[in-house]
PDB file of C-alpha atoms in Angstrom:
ATOM      1  CA  UNK I 264      42.872  29.611  -6.559  1.00 76.00           C
ATOM      2  CA  UNK I 265      46.245  26.727  -8.511  1.00 92.00           C
ATOM      3  CA  UNK I 266      48.367  27.641  -5.069  1.00 95.00           C
ATOM      4  CA  UNK I 267      50.455  25.090  -6.968  1.00 94.00           C
ATOM      5  CA  UNK I 268      50.906  27.569  -9.304  1.00 96.00           C
ATOM      6  CA  UNK I 269      50.963  31.092  -7.651  1.00 97.00           C
ATOM      7  CA  UNK I 270      53.835  29.108  -5.563  1.00 97.00           C
ATOM      8  CA  UNK I 271      55.964  28.468  -8.541  1.00 97.00           C
ATOM      9  CA  UNK I 272      55.784  31.778  -9.521  1.00 97.00           C
ATOM     10  CA  UNK I 273      56.602  33.942  -6.399  1.00 98.00           C
ATOM     11  CA  UNK I 274      59.557  31.844  -5.891  1.00 97.00           C
ATOM     12  CA  UNK I 275      61.182  32.266  -9.314  1.00 97.00           C
ATOM     13  CA  UNK I 276      60.392  35.988  -8.299  1.00 97.00           C
ATOM     14  CA  UNK I 277      61.978  35.702  -4.925  1.00 98.00           C
ATOM     15  CA  UNK I 278      64.797  34.275  -7.168  1.00 96.00           C
ATOM     16  CA  UNK I 279      64.972  36.927  -9.277  1.00 96.00           C
ATOM     17  CA  UNK I 280      65.476  39.601  -6.591  1.00 97.00           C
ATOM     18  CA  UNK I 281      68.269  36.891  -5.004  1.00 96.00           C
ATOM     19  CA  UNK I 282      70.062  37.234  -7.989  1.00 95.00           C
ATOM     20  CA  UNK I 283      70.194  41.033  -8.671  1.00 95.00           C
ATOM     21  CA  UNK I 284      71.252  41.691  -5.518  1.00 94.00           C
ATOM     22  CA  UNK I 285      73.927  42.889  -3.934  1.00 91.00           C
ATOM     23  CA  UNK I 286      75.902  40.192  -2.876  1.00 93.00           C
ATOM     24  CA  UNK I 287      74.264  37.614  -6.166  1.00 89.00           C
ATOM     25  CA  UNK I 288      76.340  40.036  -7.799  1.00 90.00           C
ATOM     26  CA  UNK I 289      79.834  40.872  -5.806  1.00 89.00           C
ATOM     27  CA  UNK I 290      80.194  36.937  -5.228  1.00 91.00           C
ATOM     28  CA  UNK I 291      83.637  36.587  -6.746  1.00 92.00           C
ATOM     29  CA  UNK I 292      85.977  33.414  -5.876  1.00 93.00           C
ATOM     30  CA  UNK I 293      86.734  33.485  -2.881  1.00 94.00           C
ATOM     31  CA  UNK I 294      84.707  36.322  -0.743  1.00 95.00           C
ATOM     32  CA  UNK I 295      82.053  35.268   1.492  1.00 95.00           C
ATOM     33  CA  UNK I 296      80.189  36.223  -0.996  1.00 95.00           C
ATOM     34  CA  UNK I 297      80.566  33.606  -2.904  1.00 96.00           C
ATOM     35  CA  UNK I 298      79.805  30.927  -0.028  1.00 96.00           C
ATOM     36  CA  UNK I 299      76.991  33.769   0.019  1.00 96.00           C
ATOM     37  CA  UNK I 300      75.653  33.001  -3.227  1.00 96.00           C
ATOM     38  CA  UNK I 301      75.763  29.775  -2.973  1.00 95.00           C
ATOM     39  CA  UNK I 302      73.970  29.242   0.514  1.00 95.00           C
ATOM     40  CA  UNK I 303      70.742  31.684  -0.941  1.00 95.00           C
ATOM     41  CA  UNK I 304      70.617  29.718  -4.842  1.00 93.00           C
ATOM     42  CA  UNK I 305      70.379  25.905  -3.592  1.00 90.00           C
ATOM     43  CA  UNK I 306      67.050  26.260  -4.692  1.00 82.00           C
ATOM     44  CA  UNK I 307      64.215  26.113  -1.415  1.00 86.00           C
ATOM     45  CA  UNK I 308      60.721  26.723  -1.364  1.00 90.00           C
ATOM     46  CA  UNK I 309      61.129  29.725  -0.508  1.00 96.00           C
ATOM     47  CA  UNK I 310      57.997  30.161   1.663  1.00 97.00           C
ATOM     48  CA  UNK I 311      59.469  32.984   4.138  1.00 98.00           C
ATOM     49  CA  UNK I 312      58.830  35.058   1.797  1.00 98.00           C
ATOM     50  CA  UNK I 313      55.938  33.757  -0.043  1.00 98.00           C
ATOM     51  CA  UNK I 314      54.644  34.056   3.261  1.00 98.00           C
ATOM     52  CA  UNK I 315      55.124  38.081   3.640  1.00 98.00           C
ATOM     53  CA  UNK I 316      53.960  37.968   0.292  1.00 98.00           C
ATOM     54  CA  UNK I 317      51.055  36.882   1.593  1.00 98.00           C
ATOM     55  CA  UNK I 318      50.111  38.551   4.075  1.00 98.00           C
ATOM     56  CA  UNK I 319      50.739  41.629   2.201  1.00 98.00           C
ATOM     57  CA  UNK I 320      47.752  40.694  -0.035  1.00 98.00           C
ATOM     58  CA  UNK I 321      45.735  39.929   2.445  1.00 98.00           C
ATOM     59  CA  UNK I 322      46.632  42.855   4.251  1.00 97.00           C
ATOM     60  CA  UNK I 323      44.964  44.840   0.661  1.00 96.00           C
ATOM     61  CA  UNK I 324      49.362  45.776  -1.036  1.00 97.00           C
ATOM     62  CA  UNK I 325      50.742  44.333  -4.160  1.00 97.00           C
ATOM     63  CA  UNK I 326      51.991  41.187  -2.775  1.00 97.00           C
ATOM     64  CA  UNK I 327      55.538  43.058  -4.121  1.00 96.00           C
ATOM     65  CA  UNK I 328      55.299  46.047  -1.796  1.00 97.00           C
ATOM     66  CA  UNK I 329      58.108  44.531   0.625  1.00 97.00           C
ATOM     67  CA  UNK I 330      60.708  42.916  -1.532  1.00 97.00           C
ATOM     68  CA  UNK I 331      63.167  43.949   1.199  1.00 97.00           C
ATOM     69  CA  UNK I 332      61.442  41.831   4.050  1.00 98.00           C
ATOM     70  CA  UNK I 333      60.819  39.517   1.999  1.00 98.00           C
ATOM     71  CA  UNK I 334      64.677  38.791   0.853  1.00 98.00           C
ATOM     72  CA  UNK I 335      66.086  39.475   5.086  1.00 98.00           C
ATOM     73  CA  UNK I 336      63.239  36.977   6.357  1.00 98.00           C
ATOM     74  CA  UNK I 337      65.387  34.429   3.390  1.00 98.00           C
ATOM     75  CA  UNK I 338      68.453  35.847   4.227  1.00 98.00           C
ATOM     76  CA  UNK I 339      67.792  34.862   8.542  1.00 98.00           C
ATOM     77  CA  UNK I 340      66.284  31.445   7.336  1.00 97.00           C
ATOM     78  CA  UNK I 341      69.707  30.060   5.231  1.00 96.00           C
ATOM     79  CA  UNK I 342      72.040  31.281   8.039  1.00 97.00           C
ATOM     80  CA  UNK I 343      70.175  29.449   9.974  1.00 96.00           C
ATOM     81  CA  UNK I 344      70.937  26.311   8.093  1.00 95.00           C
ATOM     82  CA  UNK I 345      74.343  27.473   6.946  1.00 96.00           C
ATOM     83  CA  UNK I 346      75.117  27.687  11.337  1.00 95.00           C
ATOM     84  CA  UNK I 347      72.557  25.139  12.092  1.00 92.00           C
ATOM     85  CA  UNK I 348      74.136  22.039   9.545  1.00 94.00           C
ATOM     86  CA  UNK I 349      78.042  22.865  11.165  1.00 94.00           C
ATOM     87  CA  UNK I 350      79.267  19.654  12.500  1.00 93.00           C
ATOM     88  CA  UNK I 351      79.508  21.907  15.913  1.00 90.00           C
ATOM     89  CA  UNK I 352      75.151  21.983  15.753  1.00 89.00           C
ATOM     90  CA  UNK I 353      73.375  18.974  13.642  1.00 85.00           C
ATOM     91  CA  UNK I 354      76.971  17.732  11.469  1.00 87.00           C
ATOM     92  CA  UNK I 355      74.989  17.227   7.778  1.00 89.00           C
ATOM     93  CA  UNK I 356      76.343  17.374   5.114  1.00 91.00           C
ATOM     94  CA  UNK I 357      73.342  17.806   2.272  1.00 86.00           C
ATOM     95  CA  UNK I 358      71.053  21.213   2.429  1.00 87.00           C
ATOM     96  CA  UNK I 359      68.561  21.289  -0.884  1.00 78.00           C
ATOM     97  CA  UNK I 360      69.850  18.614  -2.463  1.00 80.00           C
ATOM     98  CA  UNK I 361      73.390  20.016  -2.434  1.00 90.00           C
ATOM     99  CA  UNK I 362      76.396  19.782   0.114  1.00 92.00           C
ATOM    100  CA  UNK I 363      75.825  22.124   2.753  1.00 95.00           C
ATOM    101  CA  UNK I 364      77.929  25.415   2.940  1.00 95.00           C
ATOM    102  CA  UNK I 365      80.897  23.712   5.132  1.00 97.00           C
ATOM    103  CA  UNK I 366      81.125  20.680   2.718  1.00 95.00           C
ATOM    104  CA  UNK I 367      81.293  23.051   0.379  1.00 94.00           C
ATOM    105  CA  UNK I 368      83.733  25.792   0.810  1.00 96.00           C
ATOM    106  CA  UNK I 369      86.317  26.168   4.495  1.00 96.00           C
ATOM    107  CA  UNK I 370      83.803  25.985   7.458  1.00 96.00           C
ATOM    108  CA  UNK I 371      85.293  29.288   8.864  1.00 96.00           C
ATOM    109  CA  UNK I 372      83.648  30.928   5.819  1.00 97.00           C
ATOM    110  CA  UNK I 373      81.011  29.035   5.762  1.00 97.00           C
ATOM    111  CA  UNK I 374      80.352  31.112   9.836  1.00 97.00           C
ATOM    112  CA  UNK I 375      81.323  34.076   8.774  1.00 98.00           C
ATOM    113  CA  UNK I 376      78.705  34.295   5.563  1.00 97.00           C
ATOM    114  CA  UNK I 377      76.219  33.417   8.052  1.00 97.00           C
ATOM    115  CA  UNK I 378      77.014  35.721  10.091  1.00 98.00           C
ATOM    116  CA  UNK I 379      77.471  38.295   7.267  1.00 97.00           C
ATOM    117  CA  UNK I 380      73.686  37.023   5.842  1.00 98.00           C
ATOM    118  CA  UNK I 381      72.476  37.846   9.651  1.00 98.00           C
ATOM    119  CA  UNK I 382      73.547  41.146   9.705  1.00 98.00           C
ATOM    120  CA  UNK I 383      72.503  41.831   5.897  1.00 97.00           C
ATOM    121  CA  UNK I 384      68.616  41.252   6.608  1.00 98.00           C
ATOM    122  CA  UNK I 385      69.065  43.832   9.575  1.00 98.00           C
ATOM    123  CA  UNK I 386      70.660  46.337   6.261  1.00 97.00           C
ATOM    124  CA  UNK I 387      67.474  45.372   4.254  1.00 96.00           C
ATOM    125  CA  UNK I 388      65.236  46.082   6.953  1.00 97.00           C
ATOM    126  CA  UNK I 389      66.646  49.298   7.508  1.00 95.00           C
ATOM    127  CA  UNK I 390      66.449  50.659   4.902  1.00 92.00           C
ATOM    128  CA  UNK I 391      62.922  50.778   4.031  1.00 90.00           C
ATOM    129  CA  UNK I 392      61.155  53.398   2.283  1.00 86.00           C
ATOM    130  CA  UNK I 393      57.929  53.194   1.997  1.00 87.00           C
ATOM    131  CA  UNK I 394      57.481  52.319   5.297  1.00 92.00           C
ATOM    132  CA  UNK I 395      57.477  54.865   7.884  1.00 95.00           C
ATOM    133  CA  UNK I 396      60.259  55.424  10.511  1.00 95.00           C
ATOM    134  CA  UNK I 397      58.760  54.718  13.473  1.00 96.00           C
ATOM    135  CA  UNK I 398      56.833  51.023  12.078  1.00 96.00           C
ATOM    136  CA  UNK I 399      60.664  50.189  10.991  1.00 97.00           C
ATOM    137  CA  UNK I 400      61.949  50.767  13.565  1.00 96.00           C
ATOM    138  CA  UNK I 401      58.681  48.433  15.743  1.00 96.00           C
ATOM    139  CA  UNK I 402      59.249  45.839  12.928  1.00 97.00           C
ATOM    140  CA  UNK I 403      63.549  45.251  13.151  1.00 98.00           C
ATOM    141  CA  UNK I 404      63.064  45.177  16.862  1.00 98.00           C
ATOM    142  CA  UNK I 405      60.118  42.497  16.291  1.00 98.00           C
ATOM    143  CA  UNK I 406      62.539  40.429  13.736  1.00 98.00           C
ATOM    144  CA  UNK I 407      64.986  40.493  16.218  1.00 98.00           C
ATOM    145  CA  UNK I 408      63.450  39.742  18.602  1.00 98.00           C
ATOM    146  CA  UNK I 409      62.158  36.545  16.634  1.00 98.00           C
ATOM    147  CA  UNK I 410      64.968  35.508  15.643  1.00 97.00           C
ATOM    148  CA  UNK I 411      66.803  36.144  18.519  1.00 97.00           C
ATOM    149  CA  UNK I 412      67.956  34.152  22.337  1.00 96.00           C
ATOM    150  CA  UNK I 413      63.776  34.319  22.974  1.00 95.00           C
ATOM    151  CA  UNK I 414      63.290  32.989  19.646  1.00 97.00           C
ATOM    152  CA  UNK I 415      64.564  31.174  17.119  1.00 97.00           C
ATOM    153  CA  UNK I 416      67.843  31.259  19.363  1.00 96.00           C
ATOM    154  CA  UNK I 417      66.359  29.698  22.280  1.00 97.00           C
ATOM    155  CA  UNK I 418      64.449  26.966  20.584  1.00 95.00           C
ATOM    156  CA  UNK I 419      67.621  25.497  19.006  1.00 93.00           C
ATOM    157  CA  UNK I 420      69.595  26.017  22.306  1.00 95.00           C
ATOM    158  CA  UNK I 421      65.681  23.693  24.163  1.00 95.00           C
ATOM    159  CA  UNK I 422      66.534  20.857  20.907  1.00 92.00           C
ATOM    160  CA  UNK I 423      70.220  20.678  21.019  1.00 91.00           C
ATOM    161  CA  UNK I 424      69.739  20.276  25.001  1.00 93.00           C
ATOM    162  CA  UNK I 425      66.462  18.549  24.452  1.00 93.00           C
ATOM    163  CA  UNK I 426      69.107  15.613  22.422  1.00 91.00           C
ATOM    164  CA  UNK I 427      68.459  11.982  23.210  1.00 92.00           C
ATOM    165  CA  UNK I 428      65.944  13.223  26.615  1.00 91.00           C
ATOM    166  CA  UNK I 429      62.320  12.078  26.903  1.00 89.00           C
ATOM    167  CA  UNK I 430      60.071  15.745  26.425  1.00 92.00           C
ATOM    168  CA  UNK I 431      56.556  16.518  27.045  1.00 95.00           C
ATOM    169  CA  UNK I 432      53.854  17.298  23.804  1.00 94.00           C
ATOM    170  CA  UNK I 433      54.465  20.924  26.100  1.00 95.00           C
ATOM    171  CA  UNK I 434      58.021  21.924  25.741  1.00 96.00           C
ATOM    172  CA  UNK I 435      58.147  20.225  22.322  1.00 95.00           C
ATOM    173  CA  UNK I 436      55.558  23.029  21.138  1.00 95.00           C
ATOM    174  CA  UNK I 437      57.710  25.529  23.205  1.00 97.00           C
ATOM    175  CA  UNK I 438      60.688  24.387  21.427  1.00 96.00           C
ATOM    176  CA  UNK I 439      59.326  24.351  17.789  1.00 95.00           C
ATOM    177  CA  UNK I 440      57.160  27.453  18.560  1.00 96.00           C
ATOM    178  CA  UNK I 441      60.159  29.140  18.589  1.00 96.00           C
ATOM    179  CA  UNK I 442      63.355  27.218  16.765  1.00 93.00           C
ATOM    180  CA  UNK I 443      60.171  26.766  13.190  1.00 93.00           C
ATOM    181  CA  UNK I 444      57.783  29.549  14.228  1.00 95.00           C
ATOM    182  CA  UNK I 445      59.203  32.681  15.938  1.00 97.00           C
ATOM    183  CA  UNK I 446      60.624  33.750  11.258  1.00 98.00           C
ATOM    184  CA  UNK I 447      56.753  32.674   9.878  1.00 98.00           C
ATOM    185  CA  UNK I 448      55.422  34.551  12.881  1.00 98.00           C
ATOM    186  CA  UNK I 449      57.989  37.523  11.664  1.00 98.00           C
ATOM    187  CA  UNK I 450      57.077  37.108   8.004  1.00 98.00           C
ATOM    188  CA  UNK I 451      53.573  37.269   8.225  1.00 98.00           C
ATOM    189  CA  UNK I 452      53.406  39.889  11.176  1.00 98.00           C
ATOM    190  CA  UNK I 453      55.673  42.977   9.196  1.00 98.00           C
ATOM    191  CA  UNK I 454      54.023  44.000   7.056  1.00 98.00           C
ATOM    192  CA  UNK I 455      51.424  44.472   9.425  1.00 98.00           C
ATOM    193  CA  UNK I 456      53.847  46.540  11.856  1.00 98.00           C
ATOM    194  CA  UNK I 457      54.611  48.849   8.695  1.00 97.00           C
ATOM    195  CA  UNK I 458      51.127  49.252   8.007  1.00 96.00           C
ATOM    196  CA  UNK I 459      49.807  49.799  11.899  1.00 93.00           C
ATOM    197  CA  UNK I 460      47.188  47.077  10.771  1.00 93.00           C
ATOM    198  CA  UNK I 461      47.446  46.212  14.638  1.00 90.00           C
ATOM    199  CA  UNK I 462      44.041  43.889  13.146  1.00 89.00           C
ATOM    200  CA  UNK I 463      44.989  41.707  11.333  1.00 95.00           C
ATOM    201  CA  UNK I 464      48.718  41.885  13.021  1.00 96.00           C
ATOM    202  CA  UNK I 465      46.939  39.711  15.853  1.00 96.00           C
ATOM    203  CA  UNK I 466      45.200  37.992  12.950  1.00 97.00           C
ATOM    204  CA  UNK I 467      48.868  36.862  11.527  1.00 98.00           C
ATOM    205  CA  UNK I 468      50.291  36.187  14.639  1.00 97.00           C
ATOM    206  CA  UNK I 469      47.932  33.619  15.785  1.00 97.00           C
ATOM    207  CA  UNK I 470      47.120  31.867  11.433  1.00 98.00           C
ATOM    208  CA  UNK I 471      51.741  31.662  11.875  1.00 98.00           C
ATOM    209  CA  UNK I 472      51.640  30.407  15.606  1.00 97.00           C
ATOM    210  CA  UNK I 473      49.628  27.184  13.917  1.00 97.00           C
ATOM    211  CA  UNK I 474      51.535  27.098  10.632  1.00 98.00           C
ATOM    212  CA  UNK I 475      55.105  27.415  11.977  1.00 97.00           C
ATOM    213  CA  UNK I 476      53.461  24.449  14.977  1.00 97.00           C
ATOM    214  CA  UNK I 477      51.510  22.457  11.501  1.00 97.00           C
ATOM    215  CA  UNK I 478      54.713  22.982   9.457  1.00 96.00           C
ATOM    216  CA  UNK I 479      57.648  21.522  12.458  1.00 95.00           C
ATOM    217  CA  UNK I 480      55.256  18.882  12.557  1.00 96.00           C
ATOM    218  CA  UNK I 481      55.110  17.367   8.779  1.00 96.00           C
ATOM    219  CA  UNK I 482      58.552  17.686   9.164  1.00 93.00           C
ATOM    220  CA  UNK I 483      59.246  15.943  11.688  1.00 94.00           C
ATOM    221  CA  UNK I 484      56.942  13.323   9.917  1.00 95.00           C
ATOM    222  CA  UNK I 485      58.959  13.430   6.770  1.00 94.00           C
ATOM    223  CA  UNK I 486      62.294  12.853   7.787  1.00 91.00           C
ATOM    224  CA  UNK I 487      60.644   9.628   8.799  1.00 92.00           C
ATOM    225  CA  UNK I 488      58.673   8.716   5.581  1.00 88.00           C
ATOM    226  CA  UNK I 489      59.926  11.128   3.189  1.00 79.00           C
ATOM    227  CA  UNK I 490      61.704  10.703   0.308  1.00 75.00           C
ATOM    228  CA  UNK I 491      65.014  11.923   0.024  1.00 71.00           C
ATOM    229  CA  UNK I 492      65.147  12.698  -3.326  1.00 69.00           C
ATOM    230  CA  UNK I 493      62.289  15.756  -3.074  1.00 67.00           C
ATOM    231  CA  UNK I 494      63.040  16.903   0.486  1.00 68.00           C
ATOM    232  CA  UNK I 495      66.858  17.710  -0.822  1.00 66.00           C
ATOM    233  CA  UNK I 496      68.470  16.371   2.756  1.00 63.00           C
ATOM    234  CA  UNK I 497      69.346  12.897   4.262  1.00 73.00           C
ATOM    235  CA  UNK I 498      66.712  11.546   6.315  1.00 77.00           C
ATOM    236  CA  UNK I 499      66.299   9.272   8.845  1.00 83.00           C
ATOM    237  CA  UNK I 500      68.323  12.222  11.002  1.00 85.00           C
ATOM    238  CA  UNK I 501      65.817  13.218  14.171  1.00 85.00           C
ATOM    239  CA  UNK I 502      66.055   9.818  14.905  1.00 86.00           C
ATOM    240  CA  UNK I 503      69.758   8.940  14.875  1.00 86.00           C
ATOM    241  CA  UNK I 504      70.056  11.979  16.946  1.00 85.00           C
ATOM    242  CA  UNK I 505      67.623  11.690  19.319  1.00 90.00           C
ATOM    243  CA  UNK I 506      65.808  14.391  18.451  1.00 90.00           C
ATOM    244  CA  UNK I 507      62.854  15.262  20.203  1.00 90.00           C
ATOM    245  CA  UNK I 508      59.846  15.106  17.913  1.00 93.00           C
ATOM    246  CA  UNK I 509      55.575  14.496  17.845  1.00 94.00           C
ATOM    247  CA  UNK I 510      56.092  11.635  15.518  1.00 94.00           C
ATOM    248  CA  UNK I 511      58.815  10.556  18.597  1.00 93.00           C
ATOM    249  CA  UNK I 512      56.967  11.286  21.733  1.00 93.00           C
ATOM    250  CA  UNK I 513      53.232  10.598  20.028  1.00 95.00           C
ATOM    251  CA  UNK I 514      53.325   8.766  16.819  1.00 95.00           C
ATOM    252  CA  UNK I 515      52.833   9.300  13.086  1.00 95.00           C
ATOM    253  CA  UNK I 516      49.317   9.405  13.112  1.00 96.00           C
ATOM    254  CA  UNK I 517      48.738  11.222  16.261  1.00 97.00           C
ATOM    255  CA  UNK I 518      51.605  13.183  14.861  1.00 96.00           C
ATOM    256  CA  UNK I 519      48.502  13.857  11.739  1.00 96.00           C
ATOM    257  CA  UNK I 520      46.257  14.937  13.438  1.00 97.00           C
ATOM    258  CA  UNK I 521      48.167  17.689  16.194  1.00 97.00           C
ATOM    259  CA  UNK I 522      48.583  18.288  12.380  1.00 97.00           C
ATOM    260  CA  UNK I 523      45.482  19.142  11.281  1.00 97.00           C
ATOM    261  CA  UNK I 524      43.742  21.259  14.215  1.00 98.00           C
ATOM    262  CA  UNK I 525      46.554  23.850  13.619  1.00 98.00           C
ATOM    263  CA  UNK I 526      45.606  24.069   9.734  1.00 98.00           C
ATOM    264  CA  UNK I 527      41.452  24.797  11.314  1.00 98.00           C
ATOM    265  CA  UNK I 528      43.167  26.697  13.803  1.00 98.00           C
ATOM    266  CA  UNK I 529      45.048  29.329  11.304  1.00 98.00           C
ATOM    267  CA  UNK I 530      41.945  29.064   8.971  1.00 98.00           C
ATOM    268  CA  UNK I 531      39.929  29.945  11.872  1.00 98.00           C
ATOM    269  CA  UNK I 532      42.108  33.105  13.040  1.00 97.00           C
ATOM    270  CA  UNK I 533      42.180  34.649   9.584  1.00 97.00           C
ATOM    271  CA  UNK I 534      39.610  34.325   8.482  1.00 95.00           C
ATOM    272  CA  UNK I 535      36.845  34.822   4.608  1.00 91.00           C
ATOM    273  CA  UNK I 536      37.973  37.686   3.943  1.00 83.00           C
ATOM    274  CA  UNK I 537      39.336  39.464   1.082  1.00 82.00           C
ATOM    275  CA  UNK I 538      42.957  38.115   0.779  1.00 92.00           C
ATOM    276  CA  UNK I 539      43.004  35.384   3.100  1.00 97.00           C
ATOM    277  CA  UNK I 540      42.365  33.530   0.229  1.00 97.00           C
ATOM    278  CA  UNK I 541      46.293  32.496  -0.220  1.00 97.00           C
ATOM    279  CA  UNK I 542      46.855  32.148   3.407  1.00 98.00           C
ATOM    280  CA  UNK I 543      44.339  29.545   3.920  1.00 97.00           C
ATOM    281  CA  UNK I 544      45.594  28.094   0.674  1.00 97.00           C
ATOM    282  CA  UNK I 545      49.448  27.851   2.010  1.00 98.00           C
ATOM    283  CA  UNK I 546      48.770  25.828   5.714  1.00 98.00           C
ATOM    284  CA  UNK I 547      46.863  23.806   3.353  1.00 97.00           C
ATOM    285  CA  UNK I 548      50.497  23.147   1.409  1.00 95.00           C
ATOM    286  CA  UNK I 549      52.211  22.573   4.815  1.00 95.00           C
ATOM    287  CA  UNK I 550      50.299  20.149   5.959  1.00 96.00           C
ATOM    288  CA  UNK I 551      50.084  18.267   2.995  1.00 94.00           C
ATOM    289  CA  UNK I 552      53.406  18.955   1.426  1.00 90.00           C
ATOM    290  CA  UNK I 553      55.538  15.245   0.273  1.00 83.00           C
ATOM    291  CA  UNK I 554      58.992  17.591   0.449  1.00 76.00           C
TER     292      UNK I 554
END
């Protein structure tokens, strides 16, 4: 299949879903929705909701079956970027080629917009109508853990603590399994939870772990050798902040080999069953991308 075409088509679908949502339609000047809408529609790959769609296809369902899940994970991702960019965190002034939320709006409104996006994600999850109530509850619990103190937040805390310190490879992997990989895994696993497909849930979880690690390794590499105009954000920032990264720990060439190893492991996890083609192509995109 042409993964580039699929990515382009699904990105357009996701953009339309966001524009149709209450957040975008209620975004009057001076409201928190205005800041939420600005950050949501600033661009980006839309990879997390695309993983929801790819996982759904892997489960034998139409890719738009879990629209609310796709929106929920994108809202959580956007919230995490808004907060990561704040002066108290990474202090970035550019995101997706545009001024970050706290540069475009008052800092307090940026913080509140992130809080609101996180909350809105769970509103989406709780209102799903196309799954059993028990399965919806399991999915909400999984997502809560993935983005809370045992997942995304834990990874962010460890990432901050590791600045200007030497870390071992195992510790770096733990940081990125949580900070980056937890939401990738959730995007992939939640459709399986909602359909009760426990066999493929395990495969998707393993795939998601290796996808997240591969993606973060390449992200670290691109922060060294990437181009700002392609990435939509400044490069060289990891080194300036003393971040724990794969290039810093093992060098760029070894980092590339590690990313390729995770690519292989991800493909093994999902096999070559019907519906796996998109996922196989997506891990290739994650490793080979230039942005």
